[in-house]
Amino acid sequence: MLLKLMLFYFLLVNTSLADSGEKVLNGYDPKVDIISEDYEAGPFLIYDCVQNHWTCVLESYYKECEKKRSEDLHFKKEQMSCAPIGELPNKKSCFQKQLFLVSQNVGYRFCIGPIWQQKEIKF
């Protein structure tokens, strides 16, 4: 009887010590969503051609990337500043897509301006 009582007590104590905090997987959490000085995490995938990395960002950064790219295309720059890839349903799916693209070593040809892509020698 004493053994059963002790076992019940330990189970009761263990469940009360467990982390019962709310887990927010897709919402904005400033503790973990500020991923650099330049970006905050969100469901929009971009490729930063200046720093050469994939990033999941908020919509405001995505719109800024689209604006920079249109300016780069207008001025016919050789190297684009960034590439807006698209919107995904949530942050988690964006991070999964980012992981896939990094693990598959997807090229960054979309960082080269379209005029310069035509000038490349093809063998």
PDB file of C-alpha atoms in Angstrom:
ATOM      1  CA  MET A   1       0.000   0.000   0.000  1.00  0.00           C
ATOM      2  CA  LEU A   2       2.837   2.331   0.872  1.00  0.00           C
ATOM      3  CA  LEU A   3       4.475   1.637  -2.497  1.00  0.00           C
ATOM      4  CA  LYS A   4       1.271   2.532  -4.352  1.00  0.00           C
ATOM      5  CA  LEU A   5       0.931   5.737  -2.367  1.00  0.00           C
ATOM      6  CA  MET A   6       4.543   6.742  -3.096  1.00  0.00           C
ATOM      7  CA  LEU A   7       4.116   5.994  -6.792  1.00  0.00           C
ATOM      8  CA  PHE A   8       0.935   8.071  -6.909  1.00  0.00           C
ATOM      9  CA  TYR A   9       2.737  10.943  -5.124  1.00  0.00           C
ATOM     10  CA  PHE A  10       5.666  10.903  -7.589  1.00  0.00           C
ATOM     11  CA  LEU A  11       3.339  10.887 -10.567  1.00  0.00           C
ATOM     12  CA  LEU A  12       1.380  13.776  -9.095  1.00  0.00           C
ATOM     13  CA  VAL A  13       4.536  15.823  -8.453  1.00  0.00           C
ATOM     14  CA  ASN A  14       5.989  15.112 -11.914  1.00  0.00           C
ATOM     15  CA  THR A  15       2.876  16.338 -13.719  1.00  0.00           C
ATOM     16  CA  SER A  16       2.783  19.530 -11.662  1.00  0.00           C
ATOM     17  CA  LEU A  17       6.430  20.302 -12.515  1.00  0.00           C
ATOM     18  CA  ALA A  18       5.901  19.832 -16.241  1.00  0.00           C
ATOM     19  CA  ASP A  19       5.917  22.915 -18.451  1.00  0.00           C
ATOM     20  CA  SER A  20       2.300  23.876 -18.917  1.00  0.00           C
ATOM     21  CA  GLY A  21       3.037  27.116 -20.787  1.00  0.00           C
ATOM     22  CA  GLU A  22       1.186  27.841 -23.964  1.00  0.00           C
ATOM     23  CA  LYS A  23       3.092  26.890 -27.113  1.00  0.00           C
ATOM     24  CA  VAL A  24       2.564  29.269 -30.022  1.00  0.00           C
ATOM     25  CA  LEU A  25       3.899  27.621 -33.172  1.00  0.00           C
ATOM     26  CA  ASN A  26       2.455  29.892 -35.828  1.00  0.00           C
ATOM     27  CA  GLY A  27       1.765  33.159 -34.046  1.00  0.00           C
ATOM     28  CA  TYR A  28       4.175  36.024 -33.507  1.00  0.00           C
ATOM     29  CA  ASP A  29       6.502  35.587 -30.548  1.00  0.00           C
ATOM     30  CA  PRO A  30       9.058  38.409 -30.204  1.00  0.00           C
ATOM     31  CA  LYS A  31      11.387  36.231 -28.095  1.00  0.00           C
ATOM     32  CA  VAL A  32      12.078  33.878 -30.992  1.00  0.00           C
ATOM     33  CA  ASP A  33      10.848  35.692 -34.105  1.00  0.00           C
ATOM     34  CA  ILE A  34      13.507  38.405 -34.223  1.00  0.00           C
ATOM     35  CA  ILE A  35      15.968  36.327 -36.226  1.00  0.00           C
ATOM     36  CA  SER A  36      18.455  39.095 -37.080  1.00  0.00           C
ATOM     37  CA  GLU A  37      18.845  42.844 -37.116  1.00  0.00           C
ATOM     38  CA  ASP A  38      17.322  42.830 -40.593  1.00  0.00           C
ATOM     39  CA  TYR A  39      14.413  40.373 -40.352  1.00  0.00           C
ATOM     40  CA  GLU A  40      11.595  39.004 -38.215  1.00  0.00           C
ATOM     41  CA  ALA A  41      10.284  35.491 -38.843  1.00  0.00           C
ATOM     42  CA  GLY A  42       7.055  34.949 -40.747  1.00  0.00           C
ATOM     43  CA  PRO A  43       5.409  32.826 -43.454  1.00  0.00           C
ATOM     44  CA  PHE A  44       6.945  34.596 -46.490  1.00  0.00           C
ATOM     45  CA  LEU A  45      10.031  33.022 -48.081  1.00  0.00           C
ATOM     46  CA  ILE A  46      12.733  35.208 -49.641  1.00  0.00           C
ATOM     47  CA  TYR A  47      16.328  34.720 -50.715  1.00  0.00           C
ATOM     48  CA  ASP A  48      18.692  37.475 -49.583  1.00  0.00           C
ATOM     49  CA  CYS A  49      21.140  37.784 -52.497  1.00  0.00           C
ATOM     50  CA  VAL A  50      23.421  40.196 -50.612  1.00  0.00           C
ATOM     51  CA  GLN A  51      23.988  37.915 -47.608  1.00  0.00           C
ATOM     52  CA  ASN A  52      23.324  34.697 -49.610  1.00  0.00           C
ATOM     53  CA  HIS A  53      20.738  32.945 -47.429  1.00  0.00           C
ATOM     54  CA  TRP A  54      17.106  31.820 -47.361  1.00  0.00           C
ATOM     55  CA  THR A  55      14.844  33.577 -44.870  1.00  0.00           C
ATOM     56  CA  CYS A  56      11.236  33.250 -43.725  1.00  0.00           C
ATOM     57  CA  VAL A  57      10.019  36.782 -43.020  1.00  0.00           C
ATOM     58  CA  LEU A  58       6.940  38.874 -42.278  1.00  0.00           C
ATOM     59  CA  GLU A  59       4.859  40.332 -45.102  1.00  0.00           C
ATOM     60  CA  SER A  60       6.365  43.827 -44.713  1.00  0.00           C
ATOM     61  CA  TYR A  61       9.878  42.476 -45.430  1.00  0.00           C
ATOM     62  CA  TYR A  62       8.519  40.479 -48.360  1.00  0.00           C
ATOM     63  CA  LYS A  63       6.917  43.607 -49.879  1.00  0.00           C
ATOM     64  CA  GLU A  64      10.174  45.498 -49.340  1.00  0.00           C
ATOM     65  CA  CYS A  65      12.033  42.718 -51.169  1.00  0.00           C
ATOM     66  CA  GLU A  66       9.576  42.918 -54.092  1.00  0.00           C
ATOM     67  CA  LYS A  67      10.118  46.679 -54.247  1.00  0.00           C
ATOM     68  CA  LYS A  68      13.918  46.331 -54.203  1.00  0.00           C
ATOM     69  CA  ARG A  69      13.780  43.692 -56.936  1.00  0.00           C
ATOM     70  CA  SER A  70      11.587  45.838 -59.189  1.00  0.00           C
ATOM     71  CA  GLU A  71      14.026  48.751 -58.710  1.00  0.00           C
ATOM     72  CA  ASP A  72      16.960  46.464 -59.545  1.00  0.00           C
ATOM     73  CA  LEU A  73      15.169  45.277 -62.695  1.00  0.00           C
ATOM     74  CA  HIS A  74      14.370  48.856 -63.674  1.00  0.00           C
ATOM     75  CA  PHE A  75      18.022  49.897 -63.345  1.00  0.00           C
ATOM     76  CA  LYS A  76      19.157  46.674 -65.089  1.00  0.00           C
ATOM     77  CA  LYS A  77      21.535  45.692 -62.322  1.00  0.00           C
ATOM     78  CA  GLU A  78      23.755  42.662 -62.735  1.00  0.00           C
ATOM     79  CA  GLN A  79      23.130  41.393 -59.180  1.00  0.00           C
ATOM     80  CA  MET A  80      19.665  41.551 -57.617  1.00  0.00           C
ATOM     81  CA  SER A  81      19.428  42.476 -53.923  1.00  0.00           C
ATOM     82  CA  CYS A  82      16.856  39.791 -53.044  1.00  0.00           C
ATOM     83  CA  ALA A  83      14.344  37.393 -54.543  1.00  0.00           C
ATOM     84  CA  PRO A  84      10.769  37.088 -53.229  1.00  0.00           C
ATOM     85  CA  ILE A  85       9.913  33.398 -53.544  1.00  0.00           C
ATOM     86  CA  GLY A  86       6.380  33.180 -52.158  1.00  0.00           C
ATOM     87  CA  GLU A  87       3.933  32.931 -49.289  1.00  0.00           C
ATOM     88  CA  LEU A  88       3.432  29.699 -47.399  1.00  0.00           C
ATOM     89  CA  PRO A  89       0.488  28.829 -45.110  1.00  0.00           C
ATOM     90  CA  ASN A  90       2.386  29.394 -41.850  1.00  0.00           C
ATOM     91  CA  LYS A  91       5.851  29.869 -40.342  1.00  0.00           C
ATOM     92  CA  LYS A  92       6.394  26.184 -39.716  1.00  0.00           C
ATOM     93  CA  SER A  93       5.800  25.237 -43.348  1.00  0.00           C
ATOM     94  CA  CYS A  94       8.041  28.113 -44.424  1.00  0.00           C
ATOM     95  CA  PHE A  95      10.844  26.827 -42.197  1.00  0.00           C
ATOM     96  CA  GLN A  96      10.354  23.322 -43.629  1.00  0.00           C
ATOM     97  CA  LYS A  97      10.575  24.674 -47.195  1.00  0.00           C
ATOM     98  CA  GLN A  98      13.669  26.673 -46.238  1.00  0.00           C
ATOM     99  CA  LEU A  99      15.283  23.542 -44.781  1.00  0.00           C
ATOM    100  CA  PHE A 100      14.475  21.590 -47.950  1.00  0.00           C
ATOM    101  CA  LEU A 101      15.990  24.263 -50.198  1.00  0.00           C
ATOM    102  CA  VAL A 102      19.145  24.478 -48.084  1.00  0.00           C
ATOM    103  CA  SER A 103      19.568  20.707 -47.903  1.00  0.00           C
ATOM    104  CA  GLN A 104      19.096  20.287 -51.662  1.00  0.00           C
ATOM    105  CA  ASN A 105      21.658  23.021 -52.428  1.00  0.00           C
ATOM    106  CA  VAL A 106      19.293  24.894 -54.728  1.00  0.00           C
ATOM    107  CA  GLY A 107      21.167  27.409 -56.862  1.00  0.00           C
ATOM    108  CA  TYR A 108      20.773  31.145 -56.671  1.00  0.00           C
ATOM    109  CA  ARG A 109      20.474  31.935 -60.371  1.00  0.00           C
ATOM    110  CA  PHE A 110      17.468  34.159 -59.609  1.00  0.00           C
ATOM    111  CA  CYS A 111      19.925  36.662 -58.098  1.00  0.00           C
ATOM    112  CA  ILE A 112      21.408  37.403 -61.520  1.00  0.00           C
ATOM    113  CA  GLY A 113      19.624  40.051 -63.565  1.00  0.00           C
ATOM    114  CA  PRO A 114      17.725  38.768 -66.638  1.00  0.00           C
ATOM    115  CA  ILE A 115      19.871  40.737 -69.094  1.00  0.00           C
ATOM    116  CA  TRP A 116      23.029  39.241 -67.599  1.00  0.00           C
ATOM    117  CA  GLN A 117      21.549  35.738 -67.682  1.00  0.00           C
ATOM    118  CA  GLN A 118      21.231  36.073 -71.478  1.00  0.00           C
ATOM    119  CA  LYS A 119      24.873  37.169 -71.802  1.00  0.00           C
ATOM    120  CA  GLU A 120      26.183  34.032 -70.124  1.00  0.00           C
ATOM    121  CA  ILE A 121      28.025  31.566 -72.359  1.00  0.00           C
ATOM    122  CA  LYS A 122      26.206  28.251 -72.638  1.00  0.00           C
ATOM    123  CA  PHE A 123      28.090  25.092 -73.533  1.00  0.00           C
TER     124      PHE A 123
END
